[in-house]
Amino acid sequence: MSALSKSLRVCFEILNELYTAVGAGVLVIGLTAASLVFAFSRDKQRITANKKKVVIITGCDSGIGFSLAQHAAECGFTVIATFLSLDSKGSKEIKRLYGGYIIQIQLNITDSTSIRNAVQTLEHYLSKNPGYSLHALVNNAGVMVFGEFEWQTEKLIKHQIDVNFLGTLKLTNAFCCLLRHHKGRVITVSSHCALANLPGISIYGATKAALSSWSDGLRVEMAKYGVQILTFIPGSFATESNIMGRQLQNVQEMHDNFTAEQHHFYSDYFKRYNIYLSFITPPSEPQKIQDENLYKVFEGTLLDKYPDAVYKHEPLRYKLYHMLFKYSPVVLRDYFITKFMQMPEYTPNTSTDDDFEDLSCDGN
Ligand SMILES: *[C@@H]1O[C@H](CO)[C@@H](O)[C@H](O)[C@H]1NC(C)=O
Ligand SMILES: *[C@@H]1O[C@H](CO)[C@@H](O)[C@H](O)[C@H]1NC(C)=O
Ligand SMILES: *[C@@H]1O[C@H](CO)[C@@H](O)[C@H](O)[C@H]1NC(C)=O
């Protein structure tokens, strides 16, 4: 009897699971269809930009931040642009072009005191201007060290994680209270290499992938408080920004920290690699990026009443590459990526240095 009831119960449980699974399946299909219809019908709902909506953008010293700050101001928002240094060329240029129209503050997102000051400045500004609200925090500040993983010192690795990932998290955390009160949104600038990482920037790509993943979880947490979380993936503008501004010092640091074995193994290749990179020079004067599509996508992040989770700006060339990367077998994908990066070719060191036998892997 007890054996029978036991097997009956098992049967019942299996049936129950099946019912639940089928039910869930039908529900998911139904909801997907409904949400698609909903998404299309609300597609065009836009809010209007005005002075009472405040947008704060980090890392406006150069490149994308420098450009987005100007564009957000031109849209009609009150823009607070943050700069690692108020003496930077970007800061001076924005001051020359916009005067007090774009408010400038100094902010180092790895520094807790600096973050606290920024929050206080914004809080003060909002209390002085009744009716104004924090519309968006744009997490843009980031750094990139170009070089193979093995070459990057712990200091260089840590710096990228500290600024790109931890800094963004610390800053957003400090803004959570204001964001909840004003039902603002968080727009985090991610990167195409968060989706498909690339050789030479594996660490940078990993920090961006971490940001995308964090955003995914945070989005659901904050939705119930009316705070919208999204990521913005711009095309590559490394050559138009100062994101690699310290590359020369970084190359020096990598080289200085090579072991004897690494010197022997990489010497010539490392040289050619960095000569190749040296052609990627930032513009001597910060310039606003000229790319209508970039701004169109960015406007969506600020103005869509019901924003998407991810906004991607993707030149046609990128679309093609990404299709290739995504659907090719790994061997082919890696071949395409090598072609895409066009880095110098590695050739083994054939020198018959007598000392070579002594070169060991223990770091000496
Ligand atoms: C940013 O803050 C960190 C932590 O206080 C500090 O180590 C770093 O030197 C600062 N960077 C700049 C450019 O001031
Ligand atoms: C690595 O390089 C930096 C900068 O060139 C130098 O200050 C540092 O002492 C080096 N570290 C080691 C462990 O050699
Ligand atoms: C080979 O290694 C030696 C050091 O052992 C270095 O001086 C030389 O430049 C290297 N040659 C190439 C082609 O990398």
Tab-separated table of C-alpha atoms and ligand atoms in Angstrom:
chain	number	residue	atom	x	y	z
A	1	MET	CA	0.000	0.000	0.000
A	2	SER	CA	2.677	2.376	0.981
A	3	ALA	CA	4.729	1.331	-2.102
A	4	LEU	CA	1.699	1.970	-4.304
A	5	SER	CA	0.981	5.330	-2.796
A	6	LYS	CA	4.620	6.176	-3.182
A	7	SER	CA	4.649	5.356	-6.900
A	8	LEU	CA	1.322	7.146	-7.346
A	9	ARG	CA	2.790	10.176	-5.740
A	10	VAL	CA	5.825	10.012	-8.047
A	11	CYS	CA	3.460	9.711	-11.037
A	12	PHE	CA	1.498	12.654	-9.818
A	13	GLU	CA	4.617	14.699	-9.311
A	14	ILE	CA	5.879	13.908	-12.805
A	15	LEU	CA	2.511	14.847	-14.298
A	16	ASN	CA	2.458	17.959	-12.222
A	17	GLU	CA	5.934	18.932	-13.446
A	18	LEU	CA	4.859	18.284	-17.030
A	19	TYR	CA	1.782	20.426	-16.613
A	20	THR	CA	3.863	23.173	-15.100
A	21	ALA	CA	6.424	22.950	-17.915
A	22	VAL	CA	3.811	22.978	-20.691
A	23	GLY	CA	1.895	25.711	-18.935
A	24	ALA	CA	5.039	27.765	-18.511
A	25	GLY	CA	5.906	27.203	-22.174
A	26	VAL	CA	2.505	28.440	-23.352
A	27	LEU	CA	2.706	31.349	-20.973
A	28	VAL	CA	6.187	32.341	-22.191
A	29	ILE	CA	5.134	32.176	-25.855
A	30	GLY	CA	2.017	34.180	-25.122
A	31	LEU	CA	3.885	36.780	-23.124
A	32	THR	CA	6.627	37.073	-25.763
A	33	ALA	CA	4.035	37.684	-28.468
A	34	ALA	CA	2.205	40.174	-26.284
A	35	SER	CA	5.378	42.005	-25.315
A	36	LEU	CA	6.421	42.206	-28.966
A	37	VAL	CA	3.103	43.831	-29.824
A	38	PHE	CA	3.503	46.079	-26.795
A	39	ALA	CA	7.098	46.932	-27.730
A	40	PHE	CA	6.076	47.937	-31.234
A	41	SER	CA	3.130	49.999	-30.111
A	42	ARG	CA	5.165	51.946	-27.593
A	43	ASP	CA	8.217	52.139	-29.826
A	44	LYS	CA	7.808	55.769	-30.635
A	45	GLN	CA	6.991	57.079	-27.184
A	46	ARG	CA	9.559	59.712	-26.455
A	47	ILE	CA	9.996	62.140	-23.656
A	48	THR	CA	11.081	65.683	-24.412
A	49	ALA	CA	14.377	67.082	-23.296
A	50	ASN	CA	14.337	70.294	-21.293
A	51	LYS	CA	16.458	72.316	-18.897
A	52	LYS	CA	14.781	70.765	-15.897
A	53	LYS	CA	16.135	67.352	-16.739
A	54	VAL	CA	19.710	66.961	-15.578
A	55	VAL	CA	22.096	64.562	-17.294
A	56	ILE	CA	25.443	63.824	-15.675
A	57	ILE	CA	28.157	62.306	-17.879
A	58	THR	CA	31.507	61.006	-16.621
A	59	GLY	CA	34.824	61.051	-18.469
A	60	CYS	CA	34.214	64.076	-20.689
A	61	ASP	CA	37.934	64.843	-21.039
A	62	SER	CA	37.990	63.299	-24.515
A	63	GLY	CA	36.366	61.065	-27.086
A	64	ILE	CA	32.891	59.778	-26.493
A	65	GLY	CA	32.213	61.595	-23.208
A	66	PHE	CA	33.483	64.851	-24.693
A	67	SER	CA	31.099	64.376	-27.622
A	68	LEU	CA	28.053	63.067	-25.751
A	69	ALA	CA	28.130	65.938	-23.246
A	70	GLN	CA	27.890	68.444	-26.085
A	71	HIS	CA	25.157	66.497	-27.806
A	72	ALA	CA	23.049	66.146	-24.653
A	73	ALA	CA	23.348	69.914	-24.113
A	74	GLU	CA	22.273	70.538	-27.708
A	75	CYS	CA	19.242	68.297	-27.122
A	76	GLY	CA	18.171	70.730	-24.386
A	77	PHE	CA	19.173	68.912	-21.200
A	78	THR	CA	21.047	70.520	-18.364
A	79	VAL	CA	24.383	68.747	-18.594
A	80	ILE	CA	26.829	68.207	-15.793
A	81	ALA	CA	30.041	66.999	-17.387
A	82	THR	CA	32.659	65.404	-15.176
A	83	PHE	CA	36.368	65.486	-15.975
A	84	LEU	CA	39.274	63.614	-14.472
A	85	SER	CA	41.034	66.958	-14.736
A	86	LEU	CA	39.508	70.394	-15.183
A	87	ASP	CA	42.817	71.325	-16.825
A	88	SER	CA	42.353	68.784	-19.602
A	89	LYS	CA	42.093	70.013	-23.174
A	90	GLY	CA	38.569	68.625	-23.351
A	91	SER	CA	37.468	70.533	-20.277
A	92	LYS	CA	38.919	73.790	-21.617
A	93	GLU	CA	37.384	73.253	-25.049
A	94	ILE	CA	33.904	72.625	-23.629
A	95	LYS	CA	34.268	75.728	-21.494
A	96	ARG	CA	35.271	77.737	-24.566
A	97	LEU	CA	32.319	76.423	-26.599
A	98	TYR	CA	29.587	76.307	-23.970
A	99	GLY	CA	30.700	78.541	-21.103
A	100	GLY	CA	28.540	77.877	-18.068
A	101	TYR	CA	25.911	76.185	-20.210
A	102	ILE	CA	27.591	72.855	-19.497
A	103	ILE	CA	28.412	72.598	-15.805
A	104	GLN	CA	31.855	71.142	-15.181
A	105	ILE	CA	32.982	69.214	-12.144
A	106	GLN	CA	36.146	67.315	-11.352
A	107	LEU	CA	35.576	63.620	-10.692
A	108	ASN	CA	37.894	60.671	-10.218
A	109	ILE	CA	35.558	57.663	-10.057
A	110	THR	CA	38.122	55.549	-8.199
A	111	ASP	CA	38.273	58.052	-5.350
A	112	SER	CA	35.560	57.891	-2.674
A	113	THR	CA	36.041	61.518	-1.572
A	114	SER	CA	35.814	62.737	-5.139
A	115	ILE	CA	32.613	60.698	-5.625
A	116	ARG	CA	31.089	62.103	-2.444
A	117	ASN	CA	31.873	65.640	-3.615
A	118	ALA	CA	30.185	64.991	-6.953
A	119	VAL	CA	27.022	63.677	-5.292
A	120	GLN	CA	26.967	66.676	-2.933
A	121	THR	CA	27.445	69.113	-5.829
A	122	LEU	CA	24.542	67.559	-7.694
A	123	GLU	CA	22.332	67.445	-4.604
A	124	HIS	CA	23.074	71.105	-3.934
A	125	TYR	CA	22.334	72.003	-7.541
A	126	LEU	CA	18.993	70.172	-7.478
A	127	SER	CA	17.918	71.806	-4.216
A	128	LYS	CA	18.821	75.256	-5.608
A	129	ASN	CA	16.721	74.592	-8.687
A	130	PRO	CA	13.273	73.412	-7.627
A	131	GLY	CA	11.512	71.347	-10.270
A	132	TYR	CA	14.798	70.075	-11.655
A	133	SER	CA	15.383	66.341	-11.547
A	134	LEU	CA	18.204	63.887	-12.187
A	135	HIS	CA	17.234	62.357	-15.504
A	136	ALA	CA	20.295	60.240	-16.262
A	137	LEU	CA	23.677	59.176	-15.042
A	138	VAL	CA	25.877	58.296	-18.016
A	139	ASN	CA	28.717	56.018	-16.908
A	140	ASN	CA	31.254	56.700	-19.595
A	141	ALA	CA	34.655	57.081	-17.917
A	142	GLY	CA	37.045	54.285	-18.831
A	143	VAL	CA	40.645	53.421	-19.604
A	144	MET	CA	42.234	50.958	-22.000
A	145	VAL	CA	45.707	49.450	-21.947
A	146	PHE	CA	46.570	47.839	-25.257
A	147	GLY	CA	48.888	44.843	-25.058
A	148	GLU	CA	48.809	41.075	-24.778
A	149	PHE	CA	47.625	39.730	-21.450
A	150	GLU	CA	50.985	38.297	-20.407
A	151	TRP	CA	52.681	41.662	-20.869
A	152	GLN	CA	50.309	43.591	-18.648
A	153	THR	CA	51.601	44.116	-15.124
A	154	GLU	CA	49.360	43.640	-12.142
A	155	LYS	CA	49.280	47.426	-11.809
A	156	LEU	CA	47.962	47.880	-15.356
A	157	ILE	CA	45.390	45.118	-14.942
A	158	LYS	CA	44.223	46.536	-11.642
A	159	HIS	CA	43.967	50.056	-13.029
A	160	GLN	CA	41.571	48.951	-15.779
A	161	ILE	CA	39.412	46.983	-13.345
A	162	ASP	CA	39.490	49.829	-10.807
A	163	VAL	CA	38.362	52.497	-13.233
A	164	ASN	CA	36.129	50.660	-15.701
A	165	PHE	CA	34.407	48.239	-13.382
A	166	LEU	CA	34.819	49.082	-9.694
A	167	GLY	CA	34.789	52.845	-10.315
A	168	THR	CA	31.520	52.622	-12.241
A	169	LEU	CA	29.974	50.492	-9.508
A	170	LYS	CA	31.134	52.828	-6.738
A	171	LEU	CA	29.847	55.889	-8.518
A	172	THR	CA	26.486	54.328	-9.355
A	173	ASN	CA	26.105	53.169	-5.775
A	174	ALA	CA	26.664	56.720	-4.533
A	175	PHE	CA	23.986	57.974	-6.953
A	176	CYS	CA	21.373	55.308	-6.130
A	177	CYS	CA	19.547	57.482	-3.596
A	178	LEU	CA	19.179	60.415	-6.007
A	179	LEU	CA	18.273	58.070	-8.842
A	180	ARG	CA	15.475	56.479	-6.804
A	181	HIS	CA	14.108	59.839	-5.689
A	182	HIS	CA	14.058	61.243	-9.194
A	183	LYS	CA	13.283	58.020	-11.045
A	184	GLY	CA	16.355	58.620	-13.167
A	185	ARG	CA	18.095	56.219	-15.471
A	186	VAL	CA	21.591	54.771	-15.620
A	187	ILE	CA	23.202	54.572	-19.033
A	188	THR	CA	26.421	52.587	-18.909
A	189	VAL	CA	28.754	52.794	-21.873
A	190	SER	CA	29.850	49.278	-22.730
A	191	SER	CA	31.695	48.080	-25.809
A	192	HIS	CA	31.445	45.742	-28.755
A	193	CYS	CA	34.306	43.777	-27.226
A	194	ALA	CA	32.031	42.966	-24.291
A	195	LEU	CA	30.161	40.794	-26.800
A	196	ALA	CA	33.192	39.441	-28.655
A	197	ASN	CA	36.469	40.061	-26.911
A	198	LEU	CA	39.571	40.823	-28.939
A	199	PRO	CA	43.286	40.031	-28.646
A	200	GLY	CA	45.329	42.877	-27.175
A	201	ILE	CA	42.411	44.220	-25.154
A	202	SER	CA	41.264	41.071	-23.386
A	203	ILE	CA	41.300	42.793	-19.980
A	204	TYR	CA	39.518	45.907	-21.188
A	205	GLY	CA	36.936	43.691	-22.917
A	206	ALA	CA	36.476	41.664	-19.753
A	207	THR	CA	35.771	44.820	-17.703
A	208	LYS	CA	33.175	45.883	-20.279
A	209	ALA	CA	31.586	42.420	-20.279
A	210	ALA	CA	31.435	42.672	-16.499
A	211	LEU	CA	29.636	46.016	-16.803
A	212	SER	CA	27.116	44.581	-19.268
A	213	SER	CA	26.439	41.634	-16.998
A	214	TRP	CA	26.109	43.837	-13.912
A	215	SER	CA	23.688	46.072	-15.775
A	216	ASP	CA	21.532	43.049	-16.615
A	217	GLY	CA	21.053	42.141	-12.981
A	218	LEU	CA	20.724	45.704	-11.754
A	219	ARG	CA	18.040	46.457	-14.337
A	220	VAL	CA	15.627	44.034	-12.736
A	221	GLU	CA	16.470	45.157	-9.200
A	222	MET	CA	15.901	48.836	-9.931
A	223	ALA	CA	12.844	48.531	-12.194
A	224	LYS	CA	10.526	48.325	-9.203
A	225	TYR	CA	11.851	51.682	-7.971
A	226	GLY	CA	11.234	53.303	-11.344
A	227	VAL	CA	14.946	53.493	-12.140
A	228	GLN	CA	15.781	52.342	-15.666
A	229	ILE	CA	19.092	50.643	-16.356
A	230	LEU	CA	20.556	50.248	-19.809
A	231	THR	CA	23.805	49.893	-21.688
A	232	PHE	CA	24.983	51.856	-24.662
A	233	ILE	CA	27.439	50.202	-27.037
A	234	PRO	CA	29.093	52.739	-29.327
A	235	GLY	CA	31.219	51.785	-32.318
A	236	SER	CA	34.964	51.937	-31.888
A	237	PHE	CA	36.305	55.415	-31.348
A	238	ALA	CA	39.600	54.515	-29.668
A	239	THR	CA	41.445	56.554	-32.259
A	240	GLU	CA	39.295	59.601	-31.628
A	241	SER	CA	39.617	59.584	-27.874
A	242	ASN	CA	42.289	59.744	-25.282
A	243	ILE	CA	41.265	56.383	-23.823
A	244	MET	CA	44.781	55.130	-24.636
A	245	GLY	CA	46.334	58.407	-23.547
A	246	ARG	CA	48.900	56.715	-21.306
A	247	GLN	CA	49.773	53.996	-23.823
A	248	LEU	CA	53.418	55.067	-24.195
A	249	GLN	CA	54.045	54.970	-20.444
A	250	ASN	CA	52.164	51.678	-20.279
A	251	VAL	CA	54.343	50.142	-22.989
A	252	GLN	CA	57.404	51.309	-21.065
A	253	GLU	CA	56.052	49.737	-17.887
A	254	MET	CA	55.359	46.420	-19.635
A	255	HIS	CA	58.829	46.383	-21.180
A	256	ASP	CA	60.544	47.334	-17.904
A	257	ASN	CA	58.862	44.440	-16.180
A	258	PHE	CA	59.752	41.728	-18.708
A	259	THR	CA	61.754	38.809	-17.371
A	260	ALA	CA	64.914	37.754	-19.230
A	261	GLU	CA	62.955	34.919	-20.781
A	262	GLN	CA	60.223	37.307	-21.951
A	263	HIS	CA	62.811	39.691	-23.387
A	264	HIS	CA	64.252	36.845	-25.395
A	265	PHE	CA	60.881	35.485	-26.457
A	266	TYR	CA	59.084	38.751	-27.284
A	267	SER	CA	61.788	41.299	-27.945
A	268	ASP	CA	61.362	41.920	-31.645
A	269	TYR	CA	57.645	41.149	-31.783
A	270	PHE	CA	56.907	43.503	-28.870
A	271	LYS	CA	58.770	46.278	-30.679
A	272	ARG	CA	56.883	45.792	-33.945
A	273	TYR	CA	53.575	45.454	-32.086
A	274	ASN	CA	54.022	48.799	-30.412
A	275	ILE	CA	55.333	50.553	-33.490
A	276	TYR	CA	52.143	49.420	-35.182
A	277	LEU	CA	50.063	50.733	-32.271
A	278	SER	CA	51.904	54.040	-32.230
A	279	PHE	CA	50.081	54.916	-35.437
A	280	ILE	CA	46.863	54.967	-33.433
A	281	THR	CA	47.429	58.419	-32.037
A	282	PRO	CA	44.744	60.452	-30.351
A	283	PRO	CA	43.951	63.781	-31.997
A	284	SER	CA	46.124	66.529	-30.532
A	285	GLU	CA	43.008	68.602	-29.869
A	286	PRO	CA	39.792	66.971	-28.648
A	287	GLN	CA	37.216	66.890	-31.397
A	288	LYS	CA	33.541	66.156	-31.327
A	289	ILE	CA	32.965	62.829	-33.074
A	290	GLN	CA	31.195	63.331	-36.399
A	291	ASP	CA	28.800	60.428	-36.672
A	292	GLU	CA	25.098	61.149	-36.950
A	293	ASN	CA	24.166	57.563	-36.218
A	294	LEU	CA	26.045	57.558	-32.929
A	295	TYR	CA	23.972	60.488	-31.705
A	296	LYS	CA	20.736	59.016	-32.984
A	297	VAL	CA	21.299	55.881	-30.906
A	298	PHE	CA	22.428	57.967	-27.911
A	299	GLU	CA	19.252	60.068	-28.118
A	300	GLY	CA	17.281	56.846	-27.821
A	301	THR	CA	18.997	56.043	-24.523
A	302	LEU	CA	18.035	59.437	-23.110
A	303	LEU	CA	14.643	59.992	-24.674
A	304	ASP	CA	12.901	56.630	-25.088
A	305	LYS	CA	10.189	56.532	-22.466
A	306	TYR	CA	10.577	52.768	-22.180
A	307	PRO	CA	14.234	52.217	-23.003
A	308	ASP	CA	15.618	48.960	-24.362
A	309	ALA	CA	18.116	47.033	-22.259
A	310	VAL	CA	20.869	47.529	-24.824
A	311	TYR	CA	21.453	50.256	-27.408
A	312	LYS	CA	23.955	49.378	-30.056
A	313	HIS	CA	25.608	51.726	-32.475
A	314	GLU	CA	27.063	49.568	-35.170
A	315	PRO	CA	28.546	50.796	-38.430
A	316	LEU	CA	27.801	48.468	-41.364
A	317	ARG	CA	31.407	47.229	-41.349
A	318	TYR	CA	30.942	46.158	-37.723
A	319	LYS	CA	27.632	44.439	-38.427
A	320	LEU	CA	29.334	42.358	-41.071
A	321	TYR	CA	32.257	41.439	-38.841
A	322	HIS	CA	29.973	40.550	-35.956
A	323	MET	CA	27.867	38.307	-38.145
A	324	LEU	CA	31.047	36.575	-39.278
A	325	PHE	CA	32.355	36.299	-35.717
A	326	LYS	CA	29.080	34.992	-34.398
A	327	TYR	CA	28.193	32.361	-36.937
A	328	SER	CA	31.609	31.050	-37.981
A	329	PRO	CA	33.208	27.982	-36.412
A	330	VAL	CA	35.793	29.042	-33.835
A	331	VAL	CA	38.777	28.307	-36.081
A	332	LEU	CA	37.367	30.542	-38.792
A	333	ARG	CA	36.212	33.153	-36.280
A	334	ASP	CA	39.687	33.428	-34.785
A	335	TYR	CA	41.167	33.715	-38.270
A	336	PHE	CA	38.763	36.572	-39.099
A	337	ILE	CA	39.565	38.294	-35.830
A	338	THR	CA	43.280	38.103	-36.572
A	339	LYS	CA	42.621	39.614	-40.005
A	340	PHE	CA	40.361	42.262	-38.488
A	341	MET	CA	42.998	43.354	-35.957
A	342	GLN	CA	45.842	43.377	-38.516
A	343	MET	CA	48.469	43.163	-35.789
A	344	PRO	CA	52.090	42.415	-36.813
A	345	GLU	CA	52.923	38.754	-37.192
A	346	TYR	CA	54.767	36.935	-34.442
A	347	THR	CA	58.009	35.311	-35.499
A	348	PRO	CA	59.999	33.094	-33.117
A	349	ASN	CA	63.359	34.310	-31.866
A	350	THR	CA	65.863	32.113	-33.643
A	351	SER	CA	68.927	33.737	-32.114
A	352	THR	CA	71.259	31.098	-30.747
A	353	ASP	CA	72.091	33.043	-27.668
A	354	ASP	CA	74.352	30.912	-25.484
A	355	ASP	CA	72.587	32.244	-22.422
A	356	PHE	CA	69.243	31.076	-23.711
A	357	GLU	CA	69.620	27.713	-22.021
A	358	ASP	CA	69.749	29.588	-18.719
A	359	LEU	CA	66.495	31.444	-19.247
A	360	SER	CA	63.997	29.992	-16.878
A	361	CYS	CA	60.340	30.627	-16.145
A	362	ASP	CA	60.777	31.436	-12.478
A	363	GLY	CA	60.873	35.155	-13.213
A	364	ASN	CA	64.653	35.804	-13.210
B	1	LIG	C1	42.254	58.944	-8.608
B	1	LIG	O1	42.050	58.473	-7.308
B	1	LIG	C2	42.896	57.416	-6.927
B	1	LIG	C3	42.454	56.925	-5.557
B	1	LIG	O2	42.446	57.964	-4.632
B	1	LIG	C4	44.352	57.898	-6.944
B	1	LIG	O3	45.210	56.854	-6.596
B	1	LIG	C5	44.666	58.410	-8.353
B	1	LIG	O4	45.977	58.941	-8.381
B	1	LIG	C6	43.676	59.457	-8.780
B	1	LIG	N1	43.929	59.813	-10.174
B	1	LIG	C7	44.096	61.057	-10.573
B	1	LIG	C8	44.406	61.263	-12.020
B	1	LIG	O5	44.018	62.000	-9.811
B	2	LIG	C1	57.614	47.770	-13.566
B	2	LIG	O1	57.776	48.972	-14.308
B	2	LIG	C2	57.520	50.162	-13.598
B	2	LIG	C3	57.555	51.360	-14.539
B	2	LIG	O2	58.532	51.286	-15.509
B	2	LIG	C4	58.515	50.297	-12.461
B	2	LIG	O3	58.286	51.453	-11.712
B	2	LIG	C5	58.364	49.077	-11.562
B	2	LIG	O4	59.314	49.103	-10.548
B	2	LIG	C6	58.503	47.784	-12.353
B	2	LIG	N1	58.166	46.649	-11.495
B	2	LIG	C7	58.976	45.614	-11.351
B	2	LIG	C8	58.493	44.517	-10.482
B	2	LIG	O5	60.034	45.553	-11.911
B	3	LIG	C1	66.157	37.337	-29.326
B	3	LIG	O1	66.463	37.398	-27.936
B	3	LIG	C2	67.559	38.238	-27.582
B	3	LIG	C3	67.767	38.121	-26.092
B	3	LIG	O2	67.939	36.805	-25.707
B	3	LIG	C4	67.257	39.670	-27.997
B	3	LIG	O3	68.349	40.502	-27.695
B	3	LIG	C5	66.956	39.722	-29.478
B	3	LIG	O4	66.575	41.039	-29.845
B	3	LIG	C6	65.848	38.756	-29.815
B	3	LIG	N1	65.622	38.733	-31.238
B	3	LIG	C7	64.404	38.772	-31.771
B	3	LIG	C8	64.346	38.692	-33.265
B	3	LIG	O5	63.397	38.871	-31.100
